[in-house]
XYZ file of C-alpha atoms in Angstrom:
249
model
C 3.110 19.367 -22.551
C 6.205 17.406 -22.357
C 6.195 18.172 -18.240
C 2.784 16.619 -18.095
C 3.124 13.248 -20.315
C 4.473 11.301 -17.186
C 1.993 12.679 -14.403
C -0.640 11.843 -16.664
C 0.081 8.673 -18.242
C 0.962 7.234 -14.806
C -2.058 8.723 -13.260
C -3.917 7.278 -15.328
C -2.268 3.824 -15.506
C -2.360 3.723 -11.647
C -6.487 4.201 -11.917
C -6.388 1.284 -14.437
C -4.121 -0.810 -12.036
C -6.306 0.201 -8.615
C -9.474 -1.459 -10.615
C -7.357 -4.874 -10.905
C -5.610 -4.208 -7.244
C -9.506 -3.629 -5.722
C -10.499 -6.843 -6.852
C -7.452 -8.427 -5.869
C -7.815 -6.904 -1.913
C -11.533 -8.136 -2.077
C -10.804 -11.160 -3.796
C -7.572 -12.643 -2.361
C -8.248 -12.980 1.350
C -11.899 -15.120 0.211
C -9.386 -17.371 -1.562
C -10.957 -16.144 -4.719
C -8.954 -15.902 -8.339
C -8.864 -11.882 -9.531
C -7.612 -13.159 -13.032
C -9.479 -15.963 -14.276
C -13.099 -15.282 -16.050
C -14.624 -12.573 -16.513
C -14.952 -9.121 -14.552
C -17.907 -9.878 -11.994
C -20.403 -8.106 -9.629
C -19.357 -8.556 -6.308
C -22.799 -8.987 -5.278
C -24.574 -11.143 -7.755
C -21.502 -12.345 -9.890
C -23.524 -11.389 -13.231
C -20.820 -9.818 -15.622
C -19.782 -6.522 -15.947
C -20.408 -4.424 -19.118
C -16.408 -2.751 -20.093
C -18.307 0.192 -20.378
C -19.034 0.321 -17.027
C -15.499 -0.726 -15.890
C -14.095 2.661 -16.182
C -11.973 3.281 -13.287
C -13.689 5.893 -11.014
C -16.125 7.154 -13.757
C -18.174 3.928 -14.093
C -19.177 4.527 -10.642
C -19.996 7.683 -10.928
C -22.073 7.463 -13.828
C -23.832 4.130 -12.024
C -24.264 6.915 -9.129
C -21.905 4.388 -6.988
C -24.933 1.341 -7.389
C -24.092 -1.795 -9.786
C -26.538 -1.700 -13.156
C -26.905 -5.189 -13.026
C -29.059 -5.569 -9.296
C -28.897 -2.585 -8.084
C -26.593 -2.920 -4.768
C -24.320 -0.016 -4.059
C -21.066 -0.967 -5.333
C -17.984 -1.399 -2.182
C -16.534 1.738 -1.459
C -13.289 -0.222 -1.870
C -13.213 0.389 -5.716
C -12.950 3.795 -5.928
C -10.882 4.252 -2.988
C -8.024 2.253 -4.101
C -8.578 3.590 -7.920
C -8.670 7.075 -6.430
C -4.861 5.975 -4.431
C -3.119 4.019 -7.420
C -3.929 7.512 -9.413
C -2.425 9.940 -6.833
C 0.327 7.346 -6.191
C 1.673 7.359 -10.059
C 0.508 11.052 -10.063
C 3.108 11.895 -7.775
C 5.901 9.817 -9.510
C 5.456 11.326 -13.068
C 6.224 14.277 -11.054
C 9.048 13.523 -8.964
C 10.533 11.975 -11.922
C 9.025 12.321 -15.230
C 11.192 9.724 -17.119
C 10.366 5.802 -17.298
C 12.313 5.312 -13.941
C 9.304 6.822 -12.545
C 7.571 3.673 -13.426
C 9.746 2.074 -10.816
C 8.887 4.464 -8.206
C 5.077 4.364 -9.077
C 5.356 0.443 -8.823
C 6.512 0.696 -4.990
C 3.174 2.639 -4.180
C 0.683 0.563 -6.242
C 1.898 -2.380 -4.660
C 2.168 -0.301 -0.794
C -1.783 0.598 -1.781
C -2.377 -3.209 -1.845
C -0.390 -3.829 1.515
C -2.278 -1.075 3.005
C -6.175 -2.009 1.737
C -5.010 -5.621 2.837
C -3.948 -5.430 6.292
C -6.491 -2.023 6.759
C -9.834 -4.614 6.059
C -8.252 -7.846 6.862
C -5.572 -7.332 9.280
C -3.489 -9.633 6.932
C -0.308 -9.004 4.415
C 0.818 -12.379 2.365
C 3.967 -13.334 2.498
C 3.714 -13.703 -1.569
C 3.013 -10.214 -1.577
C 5.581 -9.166 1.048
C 8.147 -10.936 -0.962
C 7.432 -8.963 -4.224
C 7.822 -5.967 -2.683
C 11.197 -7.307 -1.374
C 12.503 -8.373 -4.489
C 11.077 -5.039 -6.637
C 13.485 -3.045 -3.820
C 16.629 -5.357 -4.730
C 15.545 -5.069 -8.305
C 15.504 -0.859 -8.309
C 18.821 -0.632 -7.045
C 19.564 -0.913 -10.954
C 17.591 2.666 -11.475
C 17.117 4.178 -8.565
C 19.087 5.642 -5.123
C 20.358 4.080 -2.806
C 22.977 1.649 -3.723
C 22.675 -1.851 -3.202
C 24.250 -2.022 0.082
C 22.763 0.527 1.978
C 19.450 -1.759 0.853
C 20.435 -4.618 1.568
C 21.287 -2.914 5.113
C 18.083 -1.402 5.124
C 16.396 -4.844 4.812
C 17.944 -6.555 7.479
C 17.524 -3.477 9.818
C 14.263 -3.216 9.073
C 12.662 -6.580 9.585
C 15.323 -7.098 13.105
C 14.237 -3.786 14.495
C 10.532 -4.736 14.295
C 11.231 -8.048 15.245
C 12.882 -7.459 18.407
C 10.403 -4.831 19.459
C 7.823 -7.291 18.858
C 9.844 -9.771 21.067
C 10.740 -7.073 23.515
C 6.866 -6.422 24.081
C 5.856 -10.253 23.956
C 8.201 -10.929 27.123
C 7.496 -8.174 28.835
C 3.649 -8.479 28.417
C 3.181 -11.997 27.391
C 0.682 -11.125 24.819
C 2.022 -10.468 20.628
C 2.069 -6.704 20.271
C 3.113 -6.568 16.432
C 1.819 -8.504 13.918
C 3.966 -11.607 12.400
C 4.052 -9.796 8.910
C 5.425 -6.483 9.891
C 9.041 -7.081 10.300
C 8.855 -8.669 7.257
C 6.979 -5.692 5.346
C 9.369 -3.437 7.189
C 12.370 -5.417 6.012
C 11.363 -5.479 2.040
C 10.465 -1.736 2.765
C 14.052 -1.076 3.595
C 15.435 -2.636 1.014
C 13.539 0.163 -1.042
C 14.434 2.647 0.996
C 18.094 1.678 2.756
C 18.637 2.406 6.521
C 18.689 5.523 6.743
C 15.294 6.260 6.057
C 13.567 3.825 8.798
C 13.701 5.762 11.418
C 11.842 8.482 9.536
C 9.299 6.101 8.132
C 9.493 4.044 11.500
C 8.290 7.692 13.627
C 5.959 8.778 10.544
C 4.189 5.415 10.993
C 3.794 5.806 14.650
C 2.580 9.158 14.450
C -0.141 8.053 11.484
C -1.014 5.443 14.220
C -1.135 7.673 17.210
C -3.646 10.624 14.868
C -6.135 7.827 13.889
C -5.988 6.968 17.861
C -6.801 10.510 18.699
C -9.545 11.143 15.599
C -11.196 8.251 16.969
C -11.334 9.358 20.709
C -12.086 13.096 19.503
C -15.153 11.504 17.622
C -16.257 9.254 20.590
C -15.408 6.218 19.493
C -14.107 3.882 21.983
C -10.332 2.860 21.991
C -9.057 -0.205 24.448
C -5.546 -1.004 25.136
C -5.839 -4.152 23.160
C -7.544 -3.077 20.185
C -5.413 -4.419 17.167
C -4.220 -2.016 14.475
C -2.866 -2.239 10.893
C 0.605 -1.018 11.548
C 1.201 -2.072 8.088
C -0.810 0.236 6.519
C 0.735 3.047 8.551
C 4.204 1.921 7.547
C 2.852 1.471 3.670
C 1.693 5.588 4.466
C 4.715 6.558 5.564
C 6.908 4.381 3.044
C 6.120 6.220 -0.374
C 6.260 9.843 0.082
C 9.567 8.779 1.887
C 10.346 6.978 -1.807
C 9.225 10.573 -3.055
C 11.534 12.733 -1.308
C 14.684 10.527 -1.635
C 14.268 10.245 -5.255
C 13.313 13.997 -5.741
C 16.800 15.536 -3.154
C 18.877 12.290 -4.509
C 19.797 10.982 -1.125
């Protein structure tokens, strides 16, 4: 039972954290407070009942449709519950001690990069910046050392920022967003440089399946579309958190 206190307890801690991070990704980009007042239907605004704030249950008891009007409650909710879970899931497991906290806090706070720039096509700098210092900050528990971070960090956001340069001259038209150098940057301070260009080529290949899932379906792609390279990068970031941790790199 011992084995399983961690994966659980941080399981379940990431389901209660996805509820708050939800209503933070629907919340924040509307300019809306997620901490002041009272829980509230997204809909209506009448209150929620706790007893139907149960992360992922609620809605499945409510058969995925709020009690107090009716409308079917944003997909959103669960998803991101159903993430945060998975994401401290997999840290209990990789390391069941109260470092894996740590590691657990780098994905619930990727999962909110990811929702965020996946329905918005936006990151915050506020939130870009937490993640930045958390990665200084787990040098204290966690591989790498500080240096190889700090490495990592500047390596990160200049090699995004130049190819996002790069393709501006050459095609006069932005091909990265501004907060991506930035969110790879505080990623490598996480990580250190020598996982980027792992994460980097994961990210890119995320990217490139989605393109070829959506032409398979017949869905149409143009060369200019815009895509939330942020959210791949968040995708590839944590399970690269995962394996350095779990082989000690």
């Amino acid at each position: 039972m011992s084995d399983l206190f961690w994966p659980i307890a941080l399981g379940f801690l990431g389901a209660i954290l996805g509820s708050f991070l939800a209503t933070v990704a629907i919340r924040w980009p509307a300019g809306r407070s997620s901490v002041a007042g009272r829980s509230m239907c997204d809909n209506c605004g009448a209150p929620i009942r706790a007893g139907d704030l149960i992360p992922l249950a609620s809605a499945l008891l409510l058969r995925g449709r709020a009690r107090c009007c009716g409308v079917p409650i944003a997909p959103l909710h669960g998803q991101v519950e159903a993430a945060c879970a998975l994401v401290g899931l997999a840290a209990g497991v990789v390391l069941p001690e109260p470092a894996g906290i740590v590691v657990a806090a780098f994905g619930w706070l990727l999962v909110l990069v990811a929702t965020l720039d996946a329905t918005e096509m936006w990151i915050p700098d506020p939130l870009v910046a937490i993640l930045a210092i958390g990665g200084v900050l787990a040098a204290l528990v966690l591989p790498p050392p500080l240096t190889e971070r700090l490495i990592g960090g500047a390596a990160g956001f200049g090699s995004l920022w130049l190819i996002g340069f790069a393709y501006h001259r050459l095609r006069g038209q932005e091909g990265l967003g501004g907060a991506d150098p930035k969110l790879f940057g505080a990623i490598g301070l996480w990580l250190g440089w020598r996982m980027l260009p792992p994460v980097l080529l994961i990210a890119a290949l995320v990217g490139l399946g989605i393109v070829a899932w959506r032409l398979t379906t017949g869905r149409a792609v143009a060369r200019d579309d815009a895509a939330p390279f942020g959210t791949y990068l968040a995708v590839a970031a944590y399970p690269a958190l995962l394996l350095m941790v779990e082989f000690g790199s």
